[in-house]
GROMACS .gro file of C-alpha atoms in nm:
model
  312
    1MET     CA    1  -2.609  -3.947   1.029
    2SER     CA    2  -2.423  -3.796   1.323
    3ARG     CA    3  -2.410  -3.423   1.377
    4VAL     CA    4  -2.085  -3.228   1.404
    5SER     CA    5  -2.102  -3.045   1.735
    6PHE     CA    6  -1.884  -2.755   1.843
    7PRO     CA    7  -1.806  -2.667   2.205
    8VAL     CA    8  -1.922  -2.324   2.324
    9PRO     CA    9  -1.566  -2.186   2.381
   10LEU     CA   10  -1.478  -2.272   2.021
   11VAL     CA   11  -1.788  -2.100   1.880
   12ALA     CA   12  -1.730  -1.797   2.104
   13GLY     CA   13  -1.363  -1.780   2.003
   14LEU     CA   14  -1.454  -1.792   1.634
   15ALA     CA   15  -1.712  -1.516   1.682
   16TYR     CA   16  -1.459  -1.297   1.863
   17GLY     CA   17  -1.209  -1.362   1.583
   18VAL     CA   18  -1.457  -1.249   1.317
   19ALA     CA   19  -1.538  -0.937   1.520
   20ALA     CA   20  -1.168  -0.855   1.554
   21GLY     CA   21  -1.121  -0.890   1.177
   22ALA     CA   22  -1.414  -0.656   1.110
   23CYS     CA   23  -1.258  -0.396   1.341
   24TRP     CA   24  -0.905  -0.429   1.205
   25GLY     CA   25  -1.014  -0.399   0.843
   26VAL     CA   26  -1.070  -0.024   0.890
   27ILE     CA   27  -0.696   0.043   0.930
   28PHE     CA   28  -0.651  -0.006   0.556
   29LEU     CA   29  -0.888   0.280   0.481
   30ALA     CA   30  -0.735   0.538   0.716
   31PRO     CA   31  -0.429   0.628   0.500
   32LEU     CA   32  -0.660   0.702   0.206
   33LEU     CA   33  -0.901   0.911   0.414
   34VAL     CA   34  -0.629   1.154   0.527
   35PRO     CA   35  -0.366   1.153   0.246
   36ASP     CA   36  -0.203   1.478   0.363
   37PHE     CA   37  -0.053   1.308   0.670
   38SER     CA   38   0.225   1.048   0.679
   39PRO     CA   39   0.180   0.688   0.803
   40PHE     CA   40   0.395   0.769   1.106
   41GLN     CA   41   0.180   1.070   1.194
   42LEU     CA   42  -0.130   0.853   1.164
   43SER     CA   43   0.031   0.594   1.389
   44GLU     CA   44   0.129   0.856   1.648
   45ALA     CA   45  -0.219   1.009   1.666
   46ARG     CA   46  -0.396   0.672   1.670
   47TYR     CA   47  -0.189   0.527   1.950
   48ILE     CA   48  -0.180   0.836   2.167
   49ALA     CA   49  -0.560   0.837   2.145
   50TYR     CA   50  -0.560   0.463   2.216
   51GLY     CA   51  -0.341   0.519   2.522
   52VAL     CA   52  -0.562   0.798   2.658
   53MET     CA   53  -0.880   0.593   2.615
   54SER     CA   54  -0.721   0.280   2.759
   55GLY     CA   55  -0.591   0.471   3.059
   56ALA     CA   56  -0.932   0.626   3.124
   57LEU     CA   57  -1.107   0.287   3.105
   58LEU     CA   58  -0.843   0.119   3.320
   59LEU     CA   59  -0.819   0.395   3.583
   60PRO     CA   60  -1.098   0.269   3.815
   61ARG     CA   61  -0.923  -0.069   3.852
   62TRP     CA   62  -0.567   0.042   3.792
   63ARG     CA   63  -0.424  -0.081   4.123
   64SER     CA   64  -0.586  -0.420   4.087
   65VAL     CA   65  -0.468  -0.476   3.729
   66ALA     CA   66  -0.120  -0.328   3.777
   67GLY     CA   67  -0.072  -0.549   4.082
   68ARG     CA   68  -0.134  -0.861   3.873
   69ILE     CA   69   0.118  -0.766   3.603
   70PRO     CA   70   0.483  -0.819   3.705
   71VAL     CA   71   0.767  -0.590   3.598
   72LYS     CA   72   0.862  -0.830   3.317
   73GLY     CA   73   0.501  -0.823   3.205
   74TRP     CA   74   0.517  -0.447   3.155
   75GLY     CA   75   0.835  -0.495   2.954
   76GLY     CA   76   0.643  -0.742   2.742
   77LEU     CA   77   0.361  -0.491   2.695
   78PHE     CA   78   0.600  -0.224   2.565
   79CYS     CA   79   0.754  -0.480   2.328
   80LEU     CA   80   0.408  -0.576   2.205
   81GLY     CA   81   0.323  -0.209   2.158
   82VAL     CA   82   0.624  -0.158   1.932
   83ILE     CA   83   0.600  -0.466   1.709
   84GLY     CA   84   0.225  -0.524   1.699
   85ASN     CA   85   0.094  -0.169   1.701
   86ILE     CA   86   0.329   0.110   1.601
   87ALA     CA   87   0.559  -0.075   1.358
   88TYR     CA   88   0.277  -0.275   1.201
   89TYR     CA   89   0.053   0.028   1.146
   90VAL     CA   90   0.332   0.241   0.997
   91LEU     CA   91   0.424  -0.039   0.756
   92VAL     CA   92   0.064  -0.107   0.655
   93GLY     CA   93  -0.004   0.264   0.608
   94ALA     CA   94   0.300   0.298   0.382
   95ALA     CA   95   0.199  -0.013   0.186
   96VAL     CA   96  -0.156   0.118   0.128
   97ARG     CA   97  -0.018   0.448  -0.002
   98LEU     CA   98   0.223   0.270  -0.237
   99THR     CA   99   0.019  -0.018  -0.368
  100GLY     CA  100  -0.343   0.017  -0.257
  101ILE     CA  101  -0.576  -0.159  -0.017
  102ALA     CA  102  -0.625  -0.484  -0.211
  103THR     CA  103  -0.259  -0.571  -0.261
  104THR     CA  104  -0.170  -0.474   0.096
  105ALA     CA  105  -0.456  -0.681   0.237
  106ILE     CA  106  -0.357  -0.977   0.018
  107THR     CA  107   0.008  -0.965   0.126
  108THR     CA  108  -0.075  -0.937   0.495
  109GLY     CA  109  -0.332  -1.211   0.436
  110PHE     CA  110  -0.050  -1.462   0.470
  111LEU     CA  111  -0.042  -1.377   0.841
  112PRO     CA  112  -0.275  -1.665   0.937
  113VAL     CA  113  -0.051  -1.912   0.756
  114LEU     CA  114   0.262  -1.786   0.932
  115ILE     CA  115   0.094  -1.777   1.274
  116ALA     CA  116  -0.042  -2.128   1.228
  117VAL     CA  117   0.299  -2.262   1.121
  118PHE     CA  118   0.490  -2.096   1.404
  119GLY     CA  119   0.210  -2.184   1.645
  120MET     CA  120   0.253  -2.557   1.589
  121ARG     CA  121   0.496  -2.563   1.881
  122GLU     CA  122   0.250  -2.393   2.114
  123PRO     CA  123   0.026  -2.577   2.365
  124GLY     CA  124  -0.296  -2.713   2.219
  125ALA     CA  125  -0.174  -2.690   1.861
  126LEU     CA  126  -0.243  -2.947   1.593
  127GLN     CA  127   0.027  -3.107   1.380
  128ALA     CA  128   0.109  -3.013   1.021
  129ARG     CA  129  -0.058  -3.325   0.879
  130THR     CA  130  -0.391  -3.207   1.023
  131LEU     CA  131  -0.351  -2.845   0.920
  132TRP     CA  132  -0.217  -2.881   0.567
  133PRO     CA  133  -0.557  -2.893   0.388
  134SER     CA  134  -0.661  -2.568   0.555
  135LEU     CA  135  -0.326  -2.401   0.493
  136LEU     CA  136  -0.320  -2.517   0.131
  137LEU     CA  137  -0.662  -2.367   0.062
  138MET     CA  138  -0.555  -2.043   0.225
  139ILE     CA  139  -0.235  -2.017   0.022
  140ILE     CA  140  -0.420  -2.087  -0.304
  141GLY     CA  141  -0.690  -1.831  -0.217
  142ILE     CA  142  -0.447  -1.554  -0.132
  143THR     CA  143  -0.233  -1.632  -0.440
  144LEU     CA  144  -0.538  -1.607  -0.667
  145THR     CA  145  -0.636  -1.276  -0.510
  146GLY     CA  146  -0.282  -1.147  -0.560
  147MET     CA  147  -0.285  -1.246  -0.927
  148ALA     CA  148  -0.613  -1.063  -0.975
  149ALA     CA  149  -0.478  -0.750  -0.803
  150PHE     CA  150  -0.159  -0.739  -1.012
  151GLY     CA  151  -0.365  -0.793  -1.323
  152HIS     CA  152  -0.496  -0.438  -1.274
  153ALA     CA  153  -0.145  -0.285  -1.267
  154ALA     CA  154  -0.081   0.001  -1.507
  155GLY     CA  155   0.233  -0.172  -1.633
  156GLY     CA  156   0.470   0.125  -1.609
  157THR     CA  157   0.809   0.091  -1.442
  158SER     CA  158   0.725   0.337  -1.165
  159ASP     CA  159   0.400   0.154  -1.092
  160TRP     CA  160   0.578  -0.179  -1.051
  161VAL     CA  161   0.848  -0.017  -0.833
  162HIS     CA  162   0.579   0.130  -0.607
  163ARG     CA  163   0.405  -0.206  -0.590
  164ALA     CA  164   0.732  -0.379  -0.501
  165GLU     CA  165   0.805  -0.123  -0.229
  166GLY     CA  166   0.451  -0.150  -0.100
  167MET     CA  167   0.465  -0.528  -0.087
  168ALA     CA  168   0.800  -0.509   0.095
  169CYS     CA  169   0.637  -0.284   0.358
  170ALA     CA  170   0.337  -0.517   0.381
  171ALA     CA  171   0.565  -0.823   0.414
  172ALA     CA  172   0.764  -0.651   0.690
  173GLY     CA  173   0.438  -0.566   0.866
  174GLN     CA  174   0.335  -0.928   0.825
  175GLY     CA  175   0.646  -1.044   1.008
  176SER     CA  176   0.597  -0.780   1.276
  177TRP     CA  177   0.240  -0.885   1.350
  178THR     CA  178   0.325  -1.257   1.344
  179GLY     CA  179   0.573  -1.194   1.623
  180PHE     CA  180   0.309  -0.994   1.810
  181ALA     CA  181   0.046  -1.270   1.786
  182ILE     CA  182   0.283  -1.536   1.918
  183LEU     CA  183   0.427  -1.326   2.202
  184ASN     CA  184   0.086  -1.188   2.300
  185ALA     CA  185  -0.062  -1.538   2.332
  186ARG     CA  186   0.235  -1.651   2.542
  187TRP     CA  187   0.205  -1.356   2.780
  188MET     CA  188  -0.167  -1.414   2.824
  189ARG     CA  189  -0.100  -1.778   2.916
  190ARG     CA  190   0.160  -1.666   3.170
  191LEU     CA  191  -0.083  -1.422   3.331
  192PRO     CA  192  -0.420  -1.603   3.350
  193ASP     CA  193  -0.538  -1.372   3.628
  194VAL     CA  194  -0.535  -1.075   3.390
  195GLY     CA  195  -0.854  -1.062   3.181
  196ALA     CA  196  -0.846  -1.027   2.802
  197GLY     CA  197  -0.996  -0.678   2.820
  198GLU     CA  198  -0.758  -0.575   3.097
  199TRP     CA  199  -0.456  -0.698   2.902
  200GLY     CA  200  -0.574  -0.511   2.595
  201LEU     CA  201  -0.615  -0.187   2.790
  202ALA     CA  202  -0.273  -0.232   2.953
  203THR     CA  203  -0.128  -0.279   2.605
  204GLY     CA  204  -0.300   0.045   2.507
  205VAL     CA  205  -0.142   0.235   2.798
  206ALA     CA  206   0.204   0.106   2.708
  207THR     CA  207   0.153   0.187   2.338
  208GLY     CA  208   0.023   0.535   2.423
  209LEU     CA  209   0.338   0.608   2.624
  210LEU     CA  210   0.547   0.492   2.329
  211GLY     CA  211   0.345   0.724   2.106
  212LEU     CA  212   0.416   1.019   2.334
  213ALA     CA  213   0.787   0.935   2.328
  214GLY     CA  214   0.786   0.943   1.947
  215LEU     CA  215   0.583   1.265   1.919
  216PRO     CA  216   0.887   1.498   1.875
  217PHE     CA  217   0.989   1.294   1.568
  218ALA     CA  218   0.647   1.292   1.398
  219GLY     CA  219   0.700   1.625   1.216
  220PHE     CA  220   0.357   1.769   1.291
  221GLY     CA  221   0.494   2.122   1.276
  222SER     CA  222   0.670   2.082   0.941
  223GLY     CA  223   0.364   2.118   0.718
  224MET     CA  224   0.071   2.356   0.687
  225HIS     CA  225  -0.275   2.203   0.690
  226ALA     CA  226  -0.619   2.359   0.675
  227THR     CA  227  -0.846   2.336   0.977
  228SER     CA  228  -1.071   2.091   0.794
  229CYS     CA  229  -0.771   1.863   0.731
  230TRP     CA  230  -0.679   1.865   1.099
  231LEU     CA  231  -1.036   1.791   1.203
  232GLY     CA  232  -1.052   1.502   0.957
  233PHE     CA  233  -0.716   1.373   1.078
  234ILE     CA  234  -0.821   1.384   1.444
  235GLY     CA  235  -1.154   1.220   1.364
  236VAL     CA  236  -1.001   0.937   1.161
  237SER     CA  237  -0.722   0.874   1.413
  238THR     CA  238  -0.964   0.867   1.705
  239GLY     CA  239  -1.210   0.645   1.516
  240VAL     CA  240  -0.938   0.395   1.426
  241ALA     CA  241  -0.816   0.398   1.786
  242VAL     CA  242  -1.163   0.312   1.917
  243ILE     CA  243  -1.260   0.057   1.652
  244ALA     CA  244  -0.933  -0.114   1.565
  245SER     CA  245  -0.730  -0.073   1.884
  246VAL     CA  246  -0.975  -0.079   2.176
  247LEU     CA  247  -1.252  -0.299   2.033
  248GLY     CA  248  -1.037  -0.502   1.792
  249GLY     CA  249  -0.772  -0.567   2.056
  250THR     CA  250  -1.029  -0.677   2.313
  251PHE     CA  251  -1.199  -0.911   2.065
  252TRP     CA  252  -0.864  -1.058   1.960
  253ASN     CA  253  -0.751  -1.122   2.317
  254ALA     CA  254  -1.083  -1.295   2.389
  255CYS     CA  255  -1.033  -1.504   2.074
  256SER     CA  256  -0.672  -1.591   2.169
  257ARG     CA  257  -0.778  -1.698   2.517
  258ARG     CA  258  -1.043  -1.941   2.385
  259LEU     CA  259  -0.868  -2.090   2.081
  260PRO     CA  260  -0.533  -2.264   2.028
  261MET     CA  261  -0.287  -2.051   1.832
  262THR     CA  262  -0.308  -2.266   1.519
  263LEU     CA  263  -0.677  -2.172   1.493
  264SER     CA  264  -0.676  -1.822   1.641
  265GLY     CA  265  -0.395  -1.734   1.402
  266GLN     CA  266  -0.608  -1.833   1.104
  267MET     CA  267  -0.889  -1.610   1.229
  268ALA     CA  268  -0.664  -1.316   1.137
  269VAL     CA  269  -0.776  -1.384   0.779
  270GLY     CA  270  -1.089  -1.188   0.873
  271GLU     CA  271  -0.880  -0.870   0.858
  272THR     CA  272  -0.796  -0.947   0.495
  273LEU     CA  273  -1.155  -1.026   0.398
  274PHE     CA  274  -1.300  -0.717   0.566
  275ALA     CA  275  -1.023  -0.498   0.425
  276LEU     CA  276  -1.113  -0.619   0.076
  277LEU     CA  277  -1.480  -0.551   0.148
  278TYR     CA  278  -1.412  -0.200   0.276
  279GLY     CA  279  -1.180  -0.137  -0.018
  280CYS     CA  280  -1.453  -0.236  -0.264
  281LEU     CA  281  -1.700  -0.006  -0.090
  282TRP     CA  282  -1.449   0.281  -0.093
  283SER     CA  283  -1.353   0.242  -0.459
  284ASP     CA  284  -1.706   0.146  -0.569
  285HIS     CA  285  -1.568  -0.158  -0.752
  286GLY     CA  286  -1.686  -0.514  -0.691
  287LEU     CA  287  -1.467  -0.821  -0.662
  288SER     CA  288  -1.365  -1.001  -0.979
  289GLY     CA  289  -1.457  -1.364  -1.039
  290VAL     CA  290  -1.107  -1.477  -0.936
  291GLN     CA  291  -1.126  -1.275  -0.615
  292ILE     CA  292  -1.466  -1.423  -0.528
  293VAL     CA  293  -1.323  -1.774  -0.571
  294ALA     CA  294  -1.028  -1.673  -0.352
  295VAL     CA  295  -1.258  -1.543  -0.078
  296ILE     CA  296  -1.454  -1.870  -0.082
  297LEU     CA  297  -1.127  -2.064  -0.049
  298LEU     CA  298  -1.013  -1.845   0.241
  299ILE     CA  299  -1.341  -1.892   0.429
  300GLY     CA  300  -1.330  -2.264   0.355
  301SER     CA  301  -0.979  -2.294   0.495
  302VAL     CA  302  -1.088  -2.149   0.829
  303ALA     CA  303  -1.398  -2.371   0.834
  304ILE     CA  304  -1.185  -2.682   0.779
  305SER     CA  305  -0.950  -2.573   1.057
  306ALA     CA  306  -1.245  -2.516   1.291
  307VAL     CA  307  -1.372  -2.871   1.230
  308ALA     CA  308  -1.022  -3.009   1.292
  309HIS     CA  309  -1.006  -2.827   1.627
  310ARG     CA  310  -1.352  -2.921   1.758
  311HIS     CA  311  -1.225  -3.197   1.988
  312LEU     CA  312  -0.947  -2.992   2.151
   0.00000   0.00000   0.00000
């Protein structure tokens, strides 16, 4: 009986993808930790902090990195900052407030499917006939999880309206991040001399500048908050910036550099799984039987995809 062997870059890419998912899962908790602040205010604080930290880390090698990124590359970084960071986080934050962590995570869980489908035209991608078993398992798993989540709805008209609005925000965020994943992978292929960590920090600098530009519109002076609220807000925003933006972004870039998009895109399912885990820990409620089956299907879909990619 022959063994199934996996090349080191594939194993490393999968590990980086899991690490990125674990980091990104925390963004679903942030809106619930500081409910007195709007999703846009959370986004502004997170990305200004991200920009400051990225700039500080990049400063010692700024000339070297900046010299390897052309003018068009910086335009691409600002575009990535808008669609993959600011817009996505505002939409996810609004969705969590409206419909909760589980439903938001489930809706955005379709990201891997979209990325894999759109990534079929990218270099190193597999064809649909090879990917369909993995994609089918993923769709079934996410659908089951969604059914379980809506089964806990209160049933009132206002509750269903909020859920519909929340899912619309989550779906819009899904589209935003799909565009980010595809464009980010393309830019990294165009600039092979720029390391994954360097590209992530450069993205942070661009996003931080965008955050500063939007600061006058954040409405920080329109409400009165206690000192403890401000301290909690600063702590949560900074923590999310470090964990989700700096670490998560670096892990994701390393994953994208080692895996074809059809596989790296599916690794984004880790964000959904970790978000569900963190949501259970926060609410002190375990997963239902249907949700456990869905999680097994989601993990199985990525495992099948990994086996299909082992010879690339």
